[in-house]
mmCIF file of C-alpha atoms and ligand atoms in Angstrom:
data_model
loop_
_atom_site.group_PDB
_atom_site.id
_atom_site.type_symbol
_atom_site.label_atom_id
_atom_site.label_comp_id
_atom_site.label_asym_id
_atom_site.label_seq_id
_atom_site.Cartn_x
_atom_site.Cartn_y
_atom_site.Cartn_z
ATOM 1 C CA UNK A 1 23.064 -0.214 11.532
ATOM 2 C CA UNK A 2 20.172 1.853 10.656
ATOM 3 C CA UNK A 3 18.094 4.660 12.335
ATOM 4 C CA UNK A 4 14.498 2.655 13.105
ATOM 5 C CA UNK A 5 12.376 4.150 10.447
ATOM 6 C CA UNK A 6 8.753 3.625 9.043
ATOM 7 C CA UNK A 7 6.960 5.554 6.328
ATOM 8 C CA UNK A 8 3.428 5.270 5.395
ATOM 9 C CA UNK A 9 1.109 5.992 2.319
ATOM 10 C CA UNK A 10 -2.667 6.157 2.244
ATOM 11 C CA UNK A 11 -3.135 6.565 -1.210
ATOM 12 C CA UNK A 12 -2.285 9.141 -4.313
ATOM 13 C CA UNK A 13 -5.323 10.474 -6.148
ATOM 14 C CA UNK A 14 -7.744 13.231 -4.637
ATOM 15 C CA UNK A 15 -9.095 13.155 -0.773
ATOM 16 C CA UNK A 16 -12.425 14.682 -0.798
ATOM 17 C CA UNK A 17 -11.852 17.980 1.875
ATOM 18 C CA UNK A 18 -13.846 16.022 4.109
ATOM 19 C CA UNK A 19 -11.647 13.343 4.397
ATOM 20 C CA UNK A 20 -8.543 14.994 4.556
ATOM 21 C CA UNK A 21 -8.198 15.365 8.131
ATOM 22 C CA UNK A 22 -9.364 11.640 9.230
ATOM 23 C CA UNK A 23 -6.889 10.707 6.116
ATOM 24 C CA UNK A 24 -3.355 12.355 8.089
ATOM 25 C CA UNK A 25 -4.457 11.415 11.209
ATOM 26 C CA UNK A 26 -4.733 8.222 9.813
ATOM 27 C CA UNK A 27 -1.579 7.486 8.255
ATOM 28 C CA UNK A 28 0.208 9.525 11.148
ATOM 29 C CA UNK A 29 -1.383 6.549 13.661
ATOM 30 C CA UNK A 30 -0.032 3.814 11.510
ATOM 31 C CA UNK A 31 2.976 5.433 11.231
ATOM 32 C CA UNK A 32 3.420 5.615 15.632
ATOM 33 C CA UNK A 33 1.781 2.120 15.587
ATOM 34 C CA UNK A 34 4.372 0.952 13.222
ATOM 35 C CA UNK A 35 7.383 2.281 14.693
ATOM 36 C CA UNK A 36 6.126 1.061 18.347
ATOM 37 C CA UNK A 37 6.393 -2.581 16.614
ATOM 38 C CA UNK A 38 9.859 -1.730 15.069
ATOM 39 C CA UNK A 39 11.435 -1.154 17.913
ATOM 40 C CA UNK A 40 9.786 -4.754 19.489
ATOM 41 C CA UNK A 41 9.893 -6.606 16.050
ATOM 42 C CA UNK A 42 11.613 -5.003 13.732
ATOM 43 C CA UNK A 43 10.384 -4.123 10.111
ATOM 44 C CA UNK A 44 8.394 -6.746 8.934
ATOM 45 C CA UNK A 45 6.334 -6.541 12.269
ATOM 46 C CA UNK A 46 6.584 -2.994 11.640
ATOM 47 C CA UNK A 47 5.201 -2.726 8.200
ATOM 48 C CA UNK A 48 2.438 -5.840 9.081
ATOM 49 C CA UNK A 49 1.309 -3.176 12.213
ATOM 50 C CA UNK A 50 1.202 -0.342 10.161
ATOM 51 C CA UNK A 51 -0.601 -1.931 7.218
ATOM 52 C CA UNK A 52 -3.207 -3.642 9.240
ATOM 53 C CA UNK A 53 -4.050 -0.818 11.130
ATOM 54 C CA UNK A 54 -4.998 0.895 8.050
ATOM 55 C CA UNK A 55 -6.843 -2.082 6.872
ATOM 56 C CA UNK A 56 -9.554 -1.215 9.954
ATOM 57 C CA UNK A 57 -9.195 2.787 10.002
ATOM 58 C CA UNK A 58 -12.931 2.869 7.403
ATOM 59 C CA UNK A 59 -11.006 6.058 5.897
ATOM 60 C CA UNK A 60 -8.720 3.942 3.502
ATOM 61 C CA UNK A 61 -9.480 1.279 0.195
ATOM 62 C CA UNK A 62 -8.086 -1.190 1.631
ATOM 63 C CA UNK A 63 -9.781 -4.012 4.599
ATOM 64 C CA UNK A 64 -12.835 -2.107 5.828
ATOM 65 C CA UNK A 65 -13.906 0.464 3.640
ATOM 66 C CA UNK A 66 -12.134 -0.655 0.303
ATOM 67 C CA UNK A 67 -13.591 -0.109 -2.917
ATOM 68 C CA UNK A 68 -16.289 -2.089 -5.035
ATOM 69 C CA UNK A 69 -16.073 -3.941 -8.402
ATOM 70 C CA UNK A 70 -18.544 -3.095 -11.325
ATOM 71 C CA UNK A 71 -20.759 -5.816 -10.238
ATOM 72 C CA UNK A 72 -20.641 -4.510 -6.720
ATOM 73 C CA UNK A 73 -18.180 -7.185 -4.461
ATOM 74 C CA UNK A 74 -15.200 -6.827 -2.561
ATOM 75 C CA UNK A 75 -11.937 -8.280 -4.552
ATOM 76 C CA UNK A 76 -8.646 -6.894 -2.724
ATOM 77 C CA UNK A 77 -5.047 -7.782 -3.697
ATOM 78 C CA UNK A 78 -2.030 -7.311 -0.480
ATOM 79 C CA UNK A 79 1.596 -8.071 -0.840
ATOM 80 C CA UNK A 80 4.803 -8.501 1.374
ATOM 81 C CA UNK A 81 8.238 -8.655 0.683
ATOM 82 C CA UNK A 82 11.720 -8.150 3.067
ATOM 83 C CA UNK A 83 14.595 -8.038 2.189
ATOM 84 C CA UNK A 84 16.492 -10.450 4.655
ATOM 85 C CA UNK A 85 15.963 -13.656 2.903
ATOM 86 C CA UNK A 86 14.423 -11.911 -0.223
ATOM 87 C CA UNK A 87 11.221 -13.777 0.453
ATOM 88 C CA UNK A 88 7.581 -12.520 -0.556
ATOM 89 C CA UNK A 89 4.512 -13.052 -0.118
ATOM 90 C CA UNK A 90 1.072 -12.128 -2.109
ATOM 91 C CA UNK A 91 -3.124 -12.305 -2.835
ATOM 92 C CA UNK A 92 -4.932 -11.069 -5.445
ATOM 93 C CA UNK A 93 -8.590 -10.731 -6.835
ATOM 94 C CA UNK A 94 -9.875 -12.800 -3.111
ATOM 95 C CA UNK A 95 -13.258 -11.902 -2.411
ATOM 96 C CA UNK A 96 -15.018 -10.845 1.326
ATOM 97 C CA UNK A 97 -11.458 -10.419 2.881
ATOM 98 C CA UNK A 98 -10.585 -7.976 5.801
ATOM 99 C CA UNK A 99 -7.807 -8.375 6.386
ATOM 100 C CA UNK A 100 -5.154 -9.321 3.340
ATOM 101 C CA UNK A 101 -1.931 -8.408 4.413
ATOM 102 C CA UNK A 102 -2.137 -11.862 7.096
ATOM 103 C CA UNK A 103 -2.906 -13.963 4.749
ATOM 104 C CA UNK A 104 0.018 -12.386 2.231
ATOM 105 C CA UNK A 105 2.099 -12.864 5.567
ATOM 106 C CA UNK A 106 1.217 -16.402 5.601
ATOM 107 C CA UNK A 107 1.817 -16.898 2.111
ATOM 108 C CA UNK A 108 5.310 -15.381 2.705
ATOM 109 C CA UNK A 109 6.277 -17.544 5.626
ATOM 110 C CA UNK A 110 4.867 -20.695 3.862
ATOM 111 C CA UNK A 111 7.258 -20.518 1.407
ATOM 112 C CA UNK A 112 5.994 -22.686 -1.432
ATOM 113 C CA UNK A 113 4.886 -19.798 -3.667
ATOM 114 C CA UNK A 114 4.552 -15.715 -3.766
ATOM 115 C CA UNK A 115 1.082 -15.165 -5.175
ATOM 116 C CA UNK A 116 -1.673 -16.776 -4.852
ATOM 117 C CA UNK A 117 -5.331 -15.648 -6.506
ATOM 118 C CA UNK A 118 -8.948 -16.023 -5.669
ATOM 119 C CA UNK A 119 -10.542 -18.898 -4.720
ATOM 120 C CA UNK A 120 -7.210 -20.548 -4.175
ATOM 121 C CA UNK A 121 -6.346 -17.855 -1.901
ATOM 122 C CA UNK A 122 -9.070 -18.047 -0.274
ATOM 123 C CA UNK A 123 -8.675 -21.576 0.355
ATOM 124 C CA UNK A 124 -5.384 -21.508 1.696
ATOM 125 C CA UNK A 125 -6.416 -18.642 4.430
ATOM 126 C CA UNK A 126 -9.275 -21.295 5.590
ATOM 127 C CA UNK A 127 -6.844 -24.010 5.557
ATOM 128 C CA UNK A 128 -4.410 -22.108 7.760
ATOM 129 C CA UNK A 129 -7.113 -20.269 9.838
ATOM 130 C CA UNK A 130 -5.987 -16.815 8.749
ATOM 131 C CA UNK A 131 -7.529 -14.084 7.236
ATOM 132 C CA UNK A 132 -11.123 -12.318 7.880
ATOM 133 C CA UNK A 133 -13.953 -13.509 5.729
ATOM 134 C CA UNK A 134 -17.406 -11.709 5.258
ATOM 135 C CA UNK A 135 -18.521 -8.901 3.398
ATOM 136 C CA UNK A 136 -19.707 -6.844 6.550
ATOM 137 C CA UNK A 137 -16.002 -6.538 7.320
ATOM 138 C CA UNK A 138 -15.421 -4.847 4.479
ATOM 139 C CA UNK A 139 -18.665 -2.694 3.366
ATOM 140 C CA UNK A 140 -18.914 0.972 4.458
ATOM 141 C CA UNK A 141 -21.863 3.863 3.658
ATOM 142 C CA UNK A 142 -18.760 5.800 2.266
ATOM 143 C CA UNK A 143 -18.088 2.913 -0.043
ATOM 144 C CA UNK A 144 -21.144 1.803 -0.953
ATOM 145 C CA UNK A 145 -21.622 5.482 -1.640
ATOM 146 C CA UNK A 146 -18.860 5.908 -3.907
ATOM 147 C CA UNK A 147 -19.937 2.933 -5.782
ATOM 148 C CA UNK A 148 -23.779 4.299 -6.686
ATOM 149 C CA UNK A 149 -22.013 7.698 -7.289
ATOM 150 C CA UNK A 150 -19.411 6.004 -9.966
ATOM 151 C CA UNK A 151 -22.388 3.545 -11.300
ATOM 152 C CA UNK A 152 -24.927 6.483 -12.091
ATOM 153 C CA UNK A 153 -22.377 8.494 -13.722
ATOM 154 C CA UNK A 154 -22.525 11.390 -11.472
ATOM 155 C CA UNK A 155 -18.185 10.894 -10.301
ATOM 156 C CA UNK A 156 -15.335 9.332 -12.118
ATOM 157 C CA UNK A 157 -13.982 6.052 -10.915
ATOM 158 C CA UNK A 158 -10.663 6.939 -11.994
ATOM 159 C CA UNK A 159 -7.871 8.973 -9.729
ATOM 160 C CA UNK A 160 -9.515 7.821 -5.863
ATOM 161 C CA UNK A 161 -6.741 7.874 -3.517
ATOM 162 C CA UNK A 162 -6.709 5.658 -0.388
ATOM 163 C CA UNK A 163 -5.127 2.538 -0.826
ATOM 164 C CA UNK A 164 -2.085 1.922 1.846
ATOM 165 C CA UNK A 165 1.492 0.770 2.214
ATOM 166 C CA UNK A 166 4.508 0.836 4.316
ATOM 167 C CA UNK A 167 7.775 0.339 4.463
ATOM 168 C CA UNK A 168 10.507 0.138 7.409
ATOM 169 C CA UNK A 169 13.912 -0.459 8.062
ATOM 170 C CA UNK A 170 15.034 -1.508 11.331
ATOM 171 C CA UNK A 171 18.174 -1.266 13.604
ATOM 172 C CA UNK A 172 19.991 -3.919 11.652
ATOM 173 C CA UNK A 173 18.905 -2.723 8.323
ATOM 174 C CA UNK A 174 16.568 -4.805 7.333
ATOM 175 C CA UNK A 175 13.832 -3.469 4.845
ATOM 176 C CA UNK A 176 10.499 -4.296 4.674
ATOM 177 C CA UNK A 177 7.330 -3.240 1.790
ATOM 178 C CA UNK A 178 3.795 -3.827 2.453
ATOM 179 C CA UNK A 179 0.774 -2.558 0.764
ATOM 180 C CA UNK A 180 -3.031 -3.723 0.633
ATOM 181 C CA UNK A 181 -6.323 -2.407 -1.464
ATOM 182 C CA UNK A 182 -9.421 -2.952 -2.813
ATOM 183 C CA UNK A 183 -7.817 -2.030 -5.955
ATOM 184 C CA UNK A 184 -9.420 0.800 -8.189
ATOM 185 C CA UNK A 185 -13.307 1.405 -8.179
ATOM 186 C CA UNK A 186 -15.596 -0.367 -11.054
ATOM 187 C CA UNK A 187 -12.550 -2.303 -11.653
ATOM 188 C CA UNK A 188 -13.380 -5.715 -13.714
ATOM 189 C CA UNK A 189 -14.572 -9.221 -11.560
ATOM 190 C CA UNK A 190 -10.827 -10.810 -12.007
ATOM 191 C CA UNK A 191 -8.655 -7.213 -12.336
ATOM 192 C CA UNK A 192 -5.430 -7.485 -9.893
ATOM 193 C CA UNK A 193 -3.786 -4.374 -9.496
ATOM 194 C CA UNK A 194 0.188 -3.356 -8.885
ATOM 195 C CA UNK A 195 -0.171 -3.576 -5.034
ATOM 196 C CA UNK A 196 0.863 -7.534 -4.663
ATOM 197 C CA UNK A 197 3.317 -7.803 -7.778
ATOM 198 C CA UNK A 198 6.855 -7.614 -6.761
ATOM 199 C CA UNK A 199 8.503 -4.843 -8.886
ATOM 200 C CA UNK A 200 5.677 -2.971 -9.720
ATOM 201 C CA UNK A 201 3.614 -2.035 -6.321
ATOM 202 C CA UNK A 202 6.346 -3.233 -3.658
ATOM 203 C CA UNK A 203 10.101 -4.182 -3.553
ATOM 204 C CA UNK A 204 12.684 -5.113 -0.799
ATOM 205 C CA UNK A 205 16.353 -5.503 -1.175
ATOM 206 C CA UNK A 206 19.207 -5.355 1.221
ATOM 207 C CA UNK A 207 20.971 -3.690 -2.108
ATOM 208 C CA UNK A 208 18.640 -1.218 -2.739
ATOM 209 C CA UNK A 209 15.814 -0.610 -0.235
ATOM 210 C CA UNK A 210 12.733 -1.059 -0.201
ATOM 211 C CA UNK A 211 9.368 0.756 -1.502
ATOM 212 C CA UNK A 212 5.687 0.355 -2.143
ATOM 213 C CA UNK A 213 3.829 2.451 -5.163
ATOM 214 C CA UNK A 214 -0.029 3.401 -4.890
ATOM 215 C CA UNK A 215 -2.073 4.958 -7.791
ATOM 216 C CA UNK A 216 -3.002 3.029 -11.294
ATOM 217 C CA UNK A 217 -1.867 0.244 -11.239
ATOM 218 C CA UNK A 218 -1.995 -0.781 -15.263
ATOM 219 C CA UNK A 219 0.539 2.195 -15.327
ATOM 220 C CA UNK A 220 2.465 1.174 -12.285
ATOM 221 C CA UNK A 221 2.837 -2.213 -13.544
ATOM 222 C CA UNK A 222 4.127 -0.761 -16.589
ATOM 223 C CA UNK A 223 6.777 1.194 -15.356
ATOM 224 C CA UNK A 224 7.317 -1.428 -12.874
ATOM 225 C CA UNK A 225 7.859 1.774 -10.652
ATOM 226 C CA UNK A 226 8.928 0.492 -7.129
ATOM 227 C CA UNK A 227 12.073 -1.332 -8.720
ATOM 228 C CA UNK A 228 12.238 1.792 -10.966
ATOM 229 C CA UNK A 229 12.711 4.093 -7.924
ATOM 230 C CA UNK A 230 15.124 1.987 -6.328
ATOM 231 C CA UNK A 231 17.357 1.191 -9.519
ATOM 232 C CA UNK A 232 16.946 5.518 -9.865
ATOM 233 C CA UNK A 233 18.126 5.790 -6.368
ATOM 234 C CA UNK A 234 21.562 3.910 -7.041
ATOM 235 C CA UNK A 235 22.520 6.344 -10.093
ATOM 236 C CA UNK A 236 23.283 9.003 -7.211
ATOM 237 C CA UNK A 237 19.590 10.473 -7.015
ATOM 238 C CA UNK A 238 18.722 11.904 -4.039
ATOM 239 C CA UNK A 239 15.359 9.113 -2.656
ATOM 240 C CA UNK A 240 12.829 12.050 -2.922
ATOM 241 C CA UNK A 241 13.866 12.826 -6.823
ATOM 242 C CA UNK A 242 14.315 9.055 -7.598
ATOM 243 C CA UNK A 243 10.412 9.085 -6.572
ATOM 244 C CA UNK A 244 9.726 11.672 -8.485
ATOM 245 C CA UNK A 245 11.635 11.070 -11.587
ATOM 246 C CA UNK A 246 9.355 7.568 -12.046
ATOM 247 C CA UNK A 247 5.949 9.057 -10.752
ATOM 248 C CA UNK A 248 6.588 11.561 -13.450
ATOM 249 C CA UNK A 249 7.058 8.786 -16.247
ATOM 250 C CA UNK A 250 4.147 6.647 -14.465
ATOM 251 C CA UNK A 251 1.926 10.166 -15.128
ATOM 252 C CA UNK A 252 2.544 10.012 -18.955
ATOM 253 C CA UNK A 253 0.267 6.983 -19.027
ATOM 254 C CA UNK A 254 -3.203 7.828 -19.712
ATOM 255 C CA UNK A 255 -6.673 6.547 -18.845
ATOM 256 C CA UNK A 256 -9.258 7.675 -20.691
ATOM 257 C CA UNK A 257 -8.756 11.135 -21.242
ATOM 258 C CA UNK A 258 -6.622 11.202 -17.772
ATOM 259 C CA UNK A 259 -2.788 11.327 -16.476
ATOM 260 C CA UNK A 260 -2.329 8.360 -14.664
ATOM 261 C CA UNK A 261 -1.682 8.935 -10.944
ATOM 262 C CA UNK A 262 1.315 7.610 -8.902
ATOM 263 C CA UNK A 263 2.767 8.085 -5.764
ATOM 264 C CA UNK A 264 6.057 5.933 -4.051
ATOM 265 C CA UNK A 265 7.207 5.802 -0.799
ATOM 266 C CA UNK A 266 10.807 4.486 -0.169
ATOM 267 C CA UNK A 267 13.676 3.584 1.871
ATOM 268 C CA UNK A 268 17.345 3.599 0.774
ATOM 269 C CA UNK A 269 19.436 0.698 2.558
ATOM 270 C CA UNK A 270 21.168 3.382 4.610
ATOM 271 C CA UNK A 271 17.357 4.604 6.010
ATOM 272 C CA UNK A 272 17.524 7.628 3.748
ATOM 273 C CA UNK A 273 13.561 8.623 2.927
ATOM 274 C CA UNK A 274 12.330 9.088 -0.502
ATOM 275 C CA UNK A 275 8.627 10.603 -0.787
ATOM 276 C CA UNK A 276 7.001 11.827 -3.744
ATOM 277 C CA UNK A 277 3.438 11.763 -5.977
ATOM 278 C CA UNK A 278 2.179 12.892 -8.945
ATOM 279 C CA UNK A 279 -1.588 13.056 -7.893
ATOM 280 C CA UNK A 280 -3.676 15.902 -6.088
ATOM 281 C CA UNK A 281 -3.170 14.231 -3.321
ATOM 282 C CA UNK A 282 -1.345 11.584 -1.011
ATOM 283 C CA UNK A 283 -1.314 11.137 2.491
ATOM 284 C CA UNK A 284 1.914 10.009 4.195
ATOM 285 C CA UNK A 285 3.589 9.729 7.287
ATOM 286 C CA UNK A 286 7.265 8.679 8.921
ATOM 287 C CA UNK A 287 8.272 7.831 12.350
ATOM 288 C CA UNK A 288 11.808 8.062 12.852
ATOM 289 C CA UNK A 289 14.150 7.472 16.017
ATOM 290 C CA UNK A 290 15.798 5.208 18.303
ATOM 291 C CA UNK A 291 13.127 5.776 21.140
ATOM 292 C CA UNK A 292 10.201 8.029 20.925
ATOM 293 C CA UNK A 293 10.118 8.581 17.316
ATOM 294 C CA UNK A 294 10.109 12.271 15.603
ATOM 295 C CA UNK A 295 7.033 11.926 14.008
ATOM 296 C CA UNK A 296 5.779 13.455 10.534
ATOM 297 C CA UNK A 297 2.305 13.490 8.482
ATOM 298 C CA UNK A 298 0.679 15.260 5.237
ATOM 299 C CA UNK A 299 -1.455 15.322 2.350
ATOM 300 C CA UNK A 300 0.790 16.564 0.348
ATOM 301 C CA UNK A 301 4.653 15.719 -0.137
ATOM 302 C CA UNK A 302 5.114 19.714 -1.387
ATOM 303 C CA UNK A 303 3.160 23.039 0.332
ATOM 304 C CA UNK A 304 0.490 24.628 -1.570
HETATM 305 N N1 LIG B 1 -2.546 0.742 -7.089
HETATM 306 C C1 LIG B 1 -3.865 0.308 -6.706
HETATM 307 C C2 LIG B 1 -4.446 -0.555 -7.820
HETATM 308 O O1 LIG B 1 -4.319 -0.201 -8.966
HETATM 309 C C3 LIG B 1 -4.808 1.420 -6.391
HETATM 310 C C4 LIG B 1 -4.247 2.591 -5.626
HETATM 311 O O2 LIG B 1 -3.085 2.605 -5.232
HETATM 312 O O3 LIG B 1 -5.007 3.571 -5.408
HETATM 313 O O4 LIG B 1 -5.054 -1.536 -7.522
#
């Protein structure tokens, strides 16, 4: 048994000050969304809630509003994985779609495979009748914005935060990670990030926990830092310094002349909470509680 808990990313790198605001209130809205559907579903309903909710909230890189490739399209990459059954599910580099995490959800409970990639993807989702095509679902002002901003030179694509995740335990214990994204801005037609590979942006286990990473995801990927932070959690590290301790080695990575950035959310198969980023920024939430959650949101896991 397990206290019915959700917690919620939206992204390490830097949140314009403009944003900030619309960025907590976002994540702390998933967060109440998520643990309403915890408490009805339990955590894979709970994570799918929270995840999608984000997907439509403009704010985030992921669904509506996600970043733009070099040549200017949509390619986003979601994952799912629980830790019941150990089963996953995952798309990557599929053009036009709003909404990723359902069609990573279908992939899941389909069963045959754990990834699938583009066109193939995409072709599954119409088979099935899931999934949100059309680039209007996706494109924003902000976006497009960002995009002739990065193109002309005048901001860096690297270090954007606002990709999303989640992951929840429920009254029985069951874990659940699930993150979408447009991936990183001016990425390469083809690039798939850390945000659907199991190990890397996401992991479930009834063993270890569960947790979803957000930030570079060449150096995520790397450090395969969601297992990372779990495996840390086991040697007797308190959750919020097992995060930490692999954000830190995820930061040693470099891109260009940059640290890479990193931030992991996590749950420990008891429900402990495990929060940290090395990044300006991250915006995260948890809803905790048997009824009427106590309810938390920030930019920042530390003041100041
Ligand atoms: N990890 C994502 C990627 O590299 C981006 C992010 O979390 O901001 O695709």
């Amino acid at each position: 048994m397990a206290v019915p808990t959700i917690v919620v990313h939206g992204g390490a790198g830097r949140v314009a000050a403009a944003n900030q605001e619309t960025a907590v209130a976002g994540v702390r809205e998933a967060a109440r969304r998520g643990h309403e559907a915890l408490r009805r579903g339990g955590c894979e309903a709970a994570a799918i809630a929270a995840v999608r909710w984000l997907e439509d909230a403009e704010t985030f890189n992921a669904g509506r509003g996600a970043c733009m490739t070099e040549d200017g399209r949509f390619e986003v990459d979601a994952g799912i994985m629980r830790s019941r059954d150990l089963r996953s599910g995952a798309v990557a580099a599929v053009r036009d779609l709003a909404d990723p995490i359902l069609v990573a959800q279908a992939v899941m409970e389909h069963g045959r495979h754990c990834l699938l990639v583009g066109e193939g993807a995409e072709a599954f989702a119409r088979a099935r009748g899931v999934g949100r095509f059309g680039r209007d679902g996706l494109w924003t002002a902000k976006a497009q914005a960002r995009y002739d901003e990065a193109t002309a030179g005048r901001s860096g694509a690297v270090g954007q935060a606002d990709t999303v995740g989640a992951v929840a335990i429920d009254a029985d214990g069951h874990l659940c990670a699930a993150g979408s994204t447009g991936g990183v801005l001016l990425k390469a037609h083809g690039r798939v990030g850390d945000s659907p590979l199991l190990g890397a942006g996401l992991y479930a286990h009834p063993a270890l926990g569960a947790a979803c990473a957000t930030g570079v995801g060449e150096a995520i990927m790397t450090h395969v830092a969601s297992y990372a932070a779990l495996l840390a959690a086991t040697r007797g590290l308190a959750p919020d310094e097992a995060a930490a301790e692999v954000c830190a080695r995820v930061a040693t990575f470099e891109v260009g002349a940059e640290r890479a950035t990193c931030g992991i959310i996590m749950l420990t198969p008891r429900g402990e909470v495990g929060i940290a980023h090395a990044s300006p920024h991250m915006s995260w939430a948890v809803a905790r509680g048997e009824g009427e959650p106590d309810l938390r949101a920030a930019l920042r896991r530390d003041p100041g």
